[in-house]
Coordinates of C-alpha atoms and ligand atoms in Angstrom, one line a residue:
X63 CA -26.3 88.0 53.2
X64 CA -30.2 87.6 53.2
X65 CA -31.3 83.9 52.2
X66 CA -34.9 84.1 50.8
X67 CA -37.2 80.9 51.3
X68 CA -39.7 80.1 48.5
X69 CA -42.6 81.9 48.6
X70 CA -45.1 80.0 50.5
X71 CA -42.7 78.3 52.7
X72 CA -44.3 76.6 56.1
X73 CA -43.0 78.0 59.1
X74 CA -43.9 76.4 62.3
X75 CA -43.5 74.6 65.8
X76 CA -44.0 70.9 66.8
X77 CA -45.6 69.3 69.8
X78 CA -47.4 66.1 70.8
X79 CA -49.7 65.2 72.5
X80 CA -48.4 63.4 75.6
X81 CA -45.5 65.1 75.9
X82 CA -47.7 68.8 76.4
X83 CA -51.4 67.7 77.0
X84 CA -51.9 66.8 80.4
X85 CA -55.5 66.0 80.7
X86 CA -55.3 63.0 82.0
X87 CA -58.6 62.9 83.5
X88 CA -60.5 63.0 80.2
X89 CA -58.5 60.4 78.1
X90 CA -57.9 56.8 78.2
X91 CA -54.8 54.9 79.8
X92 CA -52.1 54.6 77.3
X93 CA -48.2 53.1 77.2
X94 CA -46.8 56.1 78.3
X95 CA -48.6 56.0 81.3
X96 CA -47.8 52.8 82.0
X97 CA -43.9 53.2 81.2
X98 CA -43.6 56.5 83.4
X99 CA -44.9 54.0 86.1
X100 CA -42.3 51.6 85.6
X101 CA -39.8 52.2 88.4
X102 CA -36.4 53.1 86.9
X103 CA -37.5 53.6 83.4
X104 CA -38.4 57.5 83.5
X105 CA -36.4 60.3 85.0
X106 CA -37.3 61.6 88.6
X107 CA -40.7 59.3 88.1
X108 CA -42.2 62.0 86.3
X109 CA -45.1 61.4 84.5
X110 CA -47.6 62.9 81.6
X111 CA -50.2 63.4 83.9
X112 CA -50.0 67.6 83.7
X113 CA -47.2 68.9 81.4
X114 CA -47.7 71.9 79.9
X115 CA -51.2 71.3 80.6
X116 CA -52.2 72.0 77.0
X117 CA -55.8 70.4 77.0
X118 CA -56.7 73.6 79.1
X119 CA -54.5 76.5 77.9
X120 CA -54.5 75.4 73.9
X121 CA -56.1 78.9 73.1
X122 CA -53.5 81.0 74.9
X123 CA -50.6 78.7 73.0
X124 CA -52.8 79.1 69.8
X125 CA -52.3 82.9 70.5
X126 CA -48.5 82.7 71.5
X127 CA -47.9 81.1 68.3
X128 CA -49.3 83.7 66.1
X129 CA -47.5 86.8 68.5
X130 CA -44.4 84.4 67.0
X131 CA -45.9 85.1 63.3
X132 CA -45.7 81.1 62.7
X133 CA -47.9 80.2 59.9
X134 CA -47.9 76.3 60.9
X135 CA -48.3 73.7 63.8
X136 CA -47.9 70.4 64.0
X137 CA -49.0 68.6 66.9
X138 CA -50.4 65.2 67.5
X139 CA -53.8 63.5 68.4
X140 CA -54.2 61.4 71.8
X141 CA -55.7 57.9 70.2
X142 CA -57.0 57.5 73.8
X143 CA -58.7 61.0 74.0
X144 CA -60.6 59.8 70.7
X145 CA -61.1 56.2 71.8
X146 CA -60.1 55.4 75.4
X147 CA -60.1 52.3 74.7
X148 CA -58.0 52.2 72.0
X149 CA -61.3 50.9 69.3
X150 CA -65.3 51.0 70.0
X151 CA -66.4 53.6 72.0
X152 CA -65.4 56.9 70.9
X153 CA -65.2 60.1 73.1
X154 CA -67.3 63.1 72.1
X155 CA -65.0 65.1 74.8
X156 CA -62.2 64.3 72.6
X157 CA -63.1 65.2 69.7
X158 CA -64.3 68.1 70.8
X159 CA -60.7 69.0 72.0
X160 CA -59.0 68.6 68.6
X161 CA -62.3 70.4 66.9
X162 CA -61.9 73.7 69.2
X163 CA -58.0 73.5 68.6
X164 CA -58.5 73.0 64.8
X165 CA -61.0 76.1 65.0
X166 CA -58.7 78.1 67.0
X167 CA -55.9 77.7 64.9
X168 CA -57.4 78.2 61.6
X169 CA -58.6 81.9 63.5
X170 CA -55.4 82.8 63.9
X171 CA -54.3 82.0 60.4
X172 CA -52.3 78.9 61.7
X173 CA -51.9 76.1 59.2
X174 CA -52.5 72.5 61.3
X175 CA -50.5 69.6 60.1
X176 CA -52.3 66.7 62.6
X177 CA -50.0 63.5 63.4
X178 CA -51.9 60.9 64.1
X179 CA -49.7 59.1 66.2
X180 CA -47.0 60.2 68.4
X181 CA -46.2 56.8 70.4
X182 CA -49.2 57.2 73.0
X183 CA -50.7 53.7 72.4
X184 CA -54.2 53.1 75.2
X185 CA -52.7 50.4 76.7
X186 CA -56.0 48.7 76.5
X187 CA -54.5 47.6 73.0
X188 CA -51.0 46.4 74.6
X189 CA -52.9 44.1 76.1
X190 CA -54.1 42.5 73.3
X191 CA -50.1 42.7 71.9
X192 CA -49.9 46.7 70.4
X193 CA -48.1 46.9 67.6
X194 CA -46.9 43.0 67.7
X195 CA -50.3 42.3 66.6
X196 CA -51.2 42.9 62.8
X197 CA -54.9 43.0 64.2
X198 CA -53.3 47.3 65.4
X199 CA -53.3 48.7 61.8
X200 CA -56.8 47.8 61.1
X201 CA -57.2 49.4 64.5
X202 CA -55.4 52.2 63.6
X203 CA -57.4 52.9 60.3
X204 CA -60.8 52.7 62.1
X205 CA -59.3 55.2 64.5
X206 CA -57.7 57.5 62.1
X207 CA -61.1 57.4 60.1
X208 CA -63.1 58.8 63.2
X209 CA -60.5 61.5 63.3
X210 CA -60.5 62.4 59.7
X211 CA -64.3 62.8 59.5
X212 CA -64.3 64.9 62.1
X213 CA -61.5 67.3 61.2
X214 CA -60.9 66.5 57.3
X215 CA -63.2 69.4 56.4
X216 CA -60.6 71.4 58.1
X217 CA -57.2 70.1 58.6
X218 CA -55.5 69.1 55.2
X219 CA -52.2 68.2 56.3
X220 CA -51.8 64.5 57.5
X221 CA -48.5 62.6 59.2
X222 CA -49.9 59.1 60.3
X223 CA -47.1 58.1 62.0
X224 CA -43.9 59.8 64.1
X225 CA -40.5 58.1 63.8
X226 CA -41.8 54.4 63.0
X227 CA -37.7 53.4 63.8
X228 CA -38.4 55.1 67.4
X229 CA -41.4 53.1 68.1
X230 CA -39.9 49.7 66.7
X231 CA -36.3 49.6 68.2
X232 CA -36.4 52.0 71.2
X233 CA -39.8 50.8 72.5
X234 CA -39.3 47.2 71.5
X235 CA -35.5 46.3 71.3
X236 CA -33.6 48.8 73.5
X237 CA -36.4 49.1 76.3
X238 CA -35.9 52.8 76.4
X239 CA -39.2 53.6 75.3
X240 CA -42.9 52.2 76.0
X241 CA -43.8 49.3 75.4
X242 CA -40.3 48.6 76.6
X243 CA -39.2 44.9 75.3
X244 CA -35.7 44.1 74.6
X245 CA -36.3 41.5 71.2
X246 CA -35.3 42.0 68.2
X247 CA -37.7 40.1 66.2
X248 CA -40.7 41.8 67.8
X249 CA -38.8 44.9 67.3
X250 CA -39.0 44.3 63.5
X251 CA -42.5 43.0 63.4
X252 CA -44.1 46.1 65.3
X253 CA -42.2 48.1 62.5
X254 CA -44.2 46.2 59.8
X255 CA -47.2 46.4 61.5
X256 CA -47.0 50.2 61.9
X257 CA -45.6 50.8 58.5
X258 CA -48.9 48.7 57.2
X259 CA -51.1 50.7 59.3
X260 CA -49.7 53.8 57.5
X261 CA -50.1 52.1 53.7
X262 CA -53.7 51.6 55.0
X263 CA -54.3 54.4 56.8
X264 CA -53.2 57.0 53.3
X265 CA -56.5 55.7 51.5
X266 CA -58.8 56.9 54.0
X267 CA -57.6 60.2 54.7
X268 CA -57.4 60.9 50.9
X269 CA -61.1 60.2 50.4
X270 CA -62.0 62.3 52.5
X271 CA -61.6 64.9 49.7
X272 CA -60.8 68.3 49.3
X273 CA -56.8 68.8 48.7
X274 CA -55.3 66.6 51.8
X275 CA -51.9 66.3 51.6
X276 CA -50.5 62.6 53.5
X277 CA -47.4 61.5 54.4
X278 CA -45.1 60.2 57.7
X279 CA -42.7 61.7 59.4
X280 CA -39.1 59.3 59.9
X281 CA -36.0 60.3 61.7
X282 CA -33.3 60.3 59.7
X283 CA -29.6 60.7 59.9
X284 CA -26.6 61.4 57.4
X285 CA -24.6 58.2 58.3
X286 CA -20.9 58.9 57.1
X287 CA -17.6 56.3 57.3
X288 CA -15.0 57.2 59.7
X289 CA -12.7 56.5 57.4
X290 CA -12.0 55.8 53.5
X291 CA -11.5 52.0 54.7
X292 CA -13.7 49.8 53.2
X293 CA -14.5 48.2 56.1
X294 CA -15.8 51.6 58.0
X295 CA -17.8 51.7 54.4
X296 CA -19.1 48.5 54.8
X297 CA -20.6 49.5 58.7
X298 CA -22.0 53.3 57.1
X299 CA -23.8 51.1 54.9
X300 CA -25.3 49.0 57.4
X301 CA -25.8 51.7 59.7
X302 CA -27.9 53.3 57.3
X303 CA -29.4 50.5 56.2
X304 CA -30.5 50.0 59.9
X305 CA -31.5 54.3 60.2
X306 CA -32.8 54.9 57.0
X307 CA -33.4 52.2 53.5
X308 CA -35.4 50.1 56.2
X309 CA -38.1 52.2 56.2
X310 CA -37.3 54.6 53.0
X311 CA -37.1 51.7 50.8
X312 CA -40.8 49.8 51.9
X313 CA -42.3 53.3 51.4
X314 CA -40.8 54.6 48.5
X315 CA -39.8 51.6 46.4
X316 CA -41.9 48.3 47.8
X317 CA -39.4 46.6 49.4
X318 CA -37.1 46.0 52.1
X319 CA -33.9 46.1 52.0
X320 CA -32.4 43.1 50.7
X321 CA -29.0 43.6 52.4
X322 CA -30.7 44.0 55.8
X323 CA -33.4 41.5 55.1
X324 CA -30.1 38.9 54.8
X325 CA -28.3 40.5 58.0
X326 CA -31.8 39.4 60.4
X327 CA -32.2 36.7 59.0
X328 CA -34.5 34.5 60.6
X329 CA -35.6 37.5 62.9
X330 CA -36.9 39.5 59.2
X331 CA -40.3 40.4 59.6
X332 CA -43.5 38.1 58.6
X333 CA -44.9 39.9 55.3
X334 CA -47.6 38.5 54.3
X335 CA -48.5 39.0 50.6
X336 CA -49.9 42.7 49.2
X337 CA -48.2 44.4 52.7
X338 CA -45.7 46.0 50.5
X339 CA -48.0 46.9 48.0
X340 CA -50.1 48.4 50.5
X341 CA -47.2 50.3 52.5
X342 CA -46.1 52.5 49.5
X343 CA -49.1 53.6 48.5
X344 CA -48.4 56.9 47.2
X345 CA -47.6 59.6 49.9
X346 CA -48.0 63.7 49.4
X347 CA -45.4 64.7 51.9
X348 CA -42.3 63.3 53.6
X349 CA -41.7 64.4 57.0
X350 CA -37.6 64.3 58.0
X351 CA -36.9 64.6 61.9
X352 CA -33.3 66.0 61.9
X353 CA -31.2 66.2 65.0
X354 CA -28.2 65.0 64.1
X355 CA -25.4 62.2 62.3
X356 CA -24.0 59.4 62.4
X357 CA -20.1 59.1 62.5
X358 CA -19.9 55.4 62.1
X359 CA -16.5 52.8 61.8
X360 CA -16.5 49.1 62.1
X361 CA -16.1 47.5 64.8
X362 CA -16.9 43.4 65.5
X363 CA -18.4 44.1 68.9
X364 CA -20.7 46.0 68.4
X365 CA -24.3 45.7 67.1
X366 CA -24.4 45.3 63.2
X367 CA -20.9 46.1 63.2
X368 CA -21.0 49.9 63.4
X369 CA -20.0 51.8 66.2
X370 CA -21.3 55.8 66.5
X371 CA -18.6 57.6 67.1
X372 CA -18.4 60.6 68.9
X373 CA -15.9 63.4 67.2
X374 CA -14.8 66.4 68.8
X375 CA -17.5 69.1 68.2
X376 CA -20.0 70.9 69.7
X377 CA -23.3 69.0 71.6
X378 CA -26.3 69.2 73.0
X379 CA -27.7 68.7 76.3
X380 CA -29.1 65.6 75.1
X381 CA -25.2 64.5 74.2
X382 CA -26.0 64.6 70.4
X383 CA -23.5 66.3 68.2
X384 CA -24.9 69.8 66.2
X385 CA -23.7 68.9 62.7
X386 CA -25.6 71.1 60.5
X387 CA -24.6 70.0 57.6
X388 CA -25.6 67.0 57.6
X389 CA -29.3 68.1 57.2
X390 CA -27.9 69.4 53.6
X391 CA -26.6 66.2 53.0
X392 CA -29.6 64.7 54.5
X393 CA -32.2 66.4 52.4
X394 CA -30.1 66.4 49.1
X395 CA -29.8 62.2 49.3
X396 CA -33.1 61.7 50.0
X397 CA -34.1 63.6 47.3
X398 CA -32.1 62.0 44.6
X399 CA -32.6 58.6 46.0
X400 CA -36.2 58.6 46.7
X401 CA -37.8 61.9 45.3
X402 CA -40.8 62.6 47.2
X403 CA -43.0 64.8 46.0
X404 CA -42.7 67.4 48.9
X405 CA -40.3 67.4 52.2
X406 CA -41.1 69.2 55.4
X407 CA -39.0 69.6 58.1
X408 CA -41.1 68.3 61.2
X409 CA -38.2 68.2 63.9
X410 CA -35.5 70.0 64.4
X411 CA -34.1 71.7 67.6
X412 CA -31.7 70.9 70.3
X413 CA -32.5 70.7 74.4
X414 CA -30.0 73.1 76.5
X415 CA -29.6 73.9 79.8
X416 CA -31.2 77.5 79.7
X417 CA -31.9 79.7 82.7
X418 CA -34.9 82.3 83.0
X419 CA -33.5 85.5 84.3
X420 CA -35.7 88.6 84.8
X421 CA -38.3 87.0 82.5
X422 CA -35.6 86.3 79.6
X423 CA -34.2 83.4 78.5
X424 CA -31.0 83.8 76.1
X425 CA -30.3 80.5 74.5
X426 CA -27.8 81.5 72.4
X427 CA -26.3 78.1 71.9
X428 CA -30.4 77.1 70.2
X429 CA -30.8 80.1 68.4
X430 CA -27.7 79.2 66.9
X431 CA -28.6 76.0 66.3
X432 CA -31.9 76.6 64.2
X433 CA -29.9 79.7 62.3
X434 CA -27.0 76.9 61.3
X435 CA -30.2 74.7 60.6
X436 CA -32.0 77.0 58.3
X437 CA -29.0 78.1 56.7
X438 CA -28.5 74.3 56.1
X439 CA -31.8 73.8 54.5
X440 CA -32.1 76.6 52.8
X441 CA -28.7 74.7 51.1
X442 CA -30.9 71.8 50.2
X443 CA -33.4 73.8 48.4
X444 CA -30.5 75.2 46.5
X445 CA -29.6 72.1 45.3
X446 CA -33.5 71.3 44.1
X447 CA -34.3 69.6 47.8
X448 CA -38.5 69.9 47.3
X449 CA -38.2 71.5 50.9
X450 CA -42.2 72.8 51.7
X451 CA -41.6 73.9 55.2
X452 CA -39.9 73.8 58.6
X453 CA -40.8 73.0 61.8
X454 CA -38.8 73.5 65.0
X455 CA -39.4 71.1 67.7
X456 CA -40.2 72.2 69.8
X457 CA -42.9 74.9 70.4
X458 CA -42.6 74.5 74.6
X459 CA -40.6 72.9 77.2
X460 CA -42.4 69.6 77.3
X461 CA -42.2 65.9 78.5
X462 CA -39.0 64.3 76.7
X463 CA -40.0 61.1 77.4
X464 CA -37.5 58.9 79.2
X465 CA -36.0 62.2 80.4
X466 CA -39.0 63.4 81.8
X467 CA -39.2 67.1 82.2
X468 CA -35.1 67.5 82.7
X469 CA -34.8 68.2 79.0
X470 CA -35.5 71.0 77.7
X471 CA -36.2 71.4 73.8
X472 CA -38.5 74.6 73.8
X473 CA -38.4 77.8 71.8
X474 CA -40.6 78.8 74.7
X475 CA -39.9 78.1 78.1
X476 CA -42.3 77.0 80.5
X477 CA -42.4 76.9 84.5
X478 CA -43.5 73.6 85.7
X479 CA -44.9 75.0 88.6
X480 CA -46.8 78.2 87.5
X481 CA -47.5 77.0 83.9
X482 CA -46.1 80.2 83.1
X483 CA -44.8 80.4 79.0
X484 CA -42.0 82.9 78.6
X485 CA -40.6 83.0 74.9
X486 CA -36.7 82.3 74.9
X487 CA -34.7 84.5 72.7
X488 CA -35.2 81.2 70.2
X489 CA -38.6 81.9 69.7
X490 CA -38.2 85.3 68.6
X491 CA -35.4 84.7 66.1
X492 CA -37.5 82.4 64.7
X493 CA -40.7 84.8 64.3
X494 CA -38.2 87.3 62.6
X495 CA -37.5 84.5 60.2
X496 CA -40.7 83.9 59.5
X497 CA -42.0 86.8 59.1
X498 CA -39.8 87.5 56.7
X499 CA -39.6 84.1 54.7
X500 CA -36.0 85.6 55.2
X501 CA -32.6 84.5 57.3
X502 CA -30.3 87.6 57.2
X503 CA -26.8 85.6 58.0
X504 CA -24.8 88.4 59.4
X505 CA -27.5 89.5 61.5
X506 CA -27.9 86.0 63.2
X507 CA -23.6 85.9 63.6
X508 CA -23.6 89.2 65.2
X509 CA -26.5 88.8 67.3
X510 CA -24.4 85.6 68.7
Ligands
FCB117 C1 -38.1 63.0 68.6 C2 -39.5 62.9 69.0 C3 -40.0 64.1 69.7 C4 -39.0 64.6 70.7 C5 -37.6 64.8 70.0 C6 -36.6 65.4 70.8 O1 -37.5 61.7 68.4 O2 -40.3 62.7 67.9 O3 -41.2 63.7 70.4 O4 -38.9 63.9 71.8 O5 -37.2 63.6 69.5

């Protein structure tokens, strides 16, 4: 069976900047650096310092990417490369960087979707309180409006924020990520601070002309009952309220969730008056991050109710369950609930434990993955999903942040030592794919 995409159709890899950079020496300090620095807090101590040491070899991954016949890349900008100290002074090193990527990329017939920012705060601004402080989306804008002059003549695919849930409630309720506060009420605050930097950020990058397509990227997740009691209902639709309406809703429909706004209660966020007005400003492009569901039933001890279950299945390395269908369901919900005008897929992938033997890597268990995934999709745009494109995440082995370099989500492996890039049999699954805006589904099963 051969499952066409529409014509058109985006087909690319995802990176960002701290997690494959490197560089250090010509950027600013930011969270991440900080955090990594933070005894305890990042596997093995490891550190952003080098990665895939990106800043230096961009042109040979420009040209691995097009031997891979992808047509896309996302990838994100360091705000302390730009502006090392996160506002005034901005580097002409910096820009420079992003300017010869852009270049390079555009040469090779690669389309670049920019993120502008992919959790690497300059910690010169958590000083002043990040993302706690409503004083960082004004920030923001004057940094994103550097950027945009500089690169808006070529790049005209925007994402001004990755996975606004990540940056509120790992990095400011669960400590997992930088900053790394455990409070819930800051946690909710730095989410309306970054979601208002977004609803200012949209106006700038559309004026600066041409056909620039804006949006954000959120991770999302099917969230389904364990059960058809009403109280696992009940916790689903908490669950999701927690996941998904509380940053859906603000963008797409001016408002919080009213159900969730009750549930924190005093800890609710400080709105002042216009923010929502400001937040869903219209938006060109959703970005979906898709790794997975949620299996939810109630349960009084635990957080909001809802426990994440885990059923019997098959799972990652990273210990998250490969539930493909649930990117159908996924895609097909959001779309009737809060139909943006286009949806990319800017994430999906899945970290294994691969070996390199005799300069092959055959992840069977990933190339399965993104076949299952595509297949999924390709579902979604069956059922009218406005699906534009699909990115896996990730191009190369890279920093996965708390888990330092021991995860590994690449459809190209790299050697930490030798910097060497060898593309797993991943990677070249997905350049037949692409190259033929085509998935042939026997092909992929008998291949596995
Ligand atoms: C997402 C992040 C990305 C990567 C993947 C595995 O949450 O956006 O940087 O770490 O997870």
């Amino acid at each position: 069976m051969n499952l066409s995409f529409p014509s058109g159709f985006v087909w690319g890899a995802a990176t960002a900047s701290f997690q494959i950079e490197g560089g250090v020496a010509d950027r600013g300090r930011c969270i991440w650096d900080d955090f990594c620095r933070w005894p305890g807090k990042v596997l093995n101590g490891d550190t952003g310092d080098v990665a895939d040491d990106h800043y230096h070899r961009y042109r040979d991954d420009v040209a691995l990417m097009q031997r891979l016949n992808l047509n896309a890349y996302r990838f994100s900008i360091s705000w302390p490369r730009i502006m090392p100290a996160g506002s005034g002074a901005v580097s002409a090193r910096g820009l420079d960087f992003y300017d010869r990527l852009v270049d390079a990329l555009l040469e090779a017939n690669i389309r670049p979707f920019a993120t502008l920012y992919h959790w690497d705060l300059p910690s010169d601004l958590q000083r002043l309180g990040g993302w706690a402080s409503r004083d960082m989306a004004q920030r923001f804008v004057d940094y994103v409006d550097v950027v945009g002059r500089r690169l808006g003549d070529r790049v005209t695919d925007w994402i001004t924020h990755n996975e606004p849930w990540v940056v509120a409630f790992l990095g400011n309720l669960m400590g997992m990520h930088a900053p790394g506060w455990q409070d819930l009420g800051l946690a909710l605050q730095v989410g309306h601070h970054v979601l208002l930097s977004h609803g200012l950020a949209v106006p700038v990058l559309r004026a600066l002309g041409g056909n620039q397509q804006v949006g954000i990227t959120l991770n999302l997740y099917p969230v389904y009952p364990a059960s058809g009691s009403e109280q696992d209902a009940l916790a689903a639709r908490r669950y999701d309220g927690f996941a998904n309406r509380w940053f859906l809703d603000p963008l797409f429909c001016t408002q919080y969730p009213e159900d969730m706004m009750s549930h924190f209660g005093w800890q609710a966020p400080r709105i002042a008056p216009g923010d929502l007005e400001t937040i869903a400003a219209p938006i060109d492009l959703l970005g979906i991050n898709y790794y997975s569901r949620a299996l939810v039933a109630y349960s009084e001890d635990a957080p909001l109710c809802a426990e994440q279950l885990h059923p019997a299945g098959e799972y990652t390395a990273m210990g998250w369950e490969v539930y493909p269908q649930g990117l159908t369901d996924l895609l097909v919900r959001v779309n009737a609930d809060y139909a943006p005008h286009a949806m990319y897929i800017t994430e999906n992938g899945a970290a294994y434990e691969d070996r390199l033997v005799a300069g092959r890597v055959h992840d069977a268990a990933r190339t399965r993955y993104l076949a299952q995934h595509l297949q999924a999709a390709h579902a979604a745009i069956q059922q009218g999903a406005p699906l534009a494109g699909y990115f896996a995440w990730s191009l190369l082995d890279n920093f996965e942040w708390a888990f330092g370099y021991a995860r590994r989500f690449g459809i190209v492996h790299v050697d930490f030592d030798t910097q060497q890039r060898t593309p797993k049999d991943s990677a070249l699954y997905l350049a037949r794919v692409a190259a033929a805006n085509a998935m042939d589904v026997n092909a992929t099963q008998e291949e596995q």
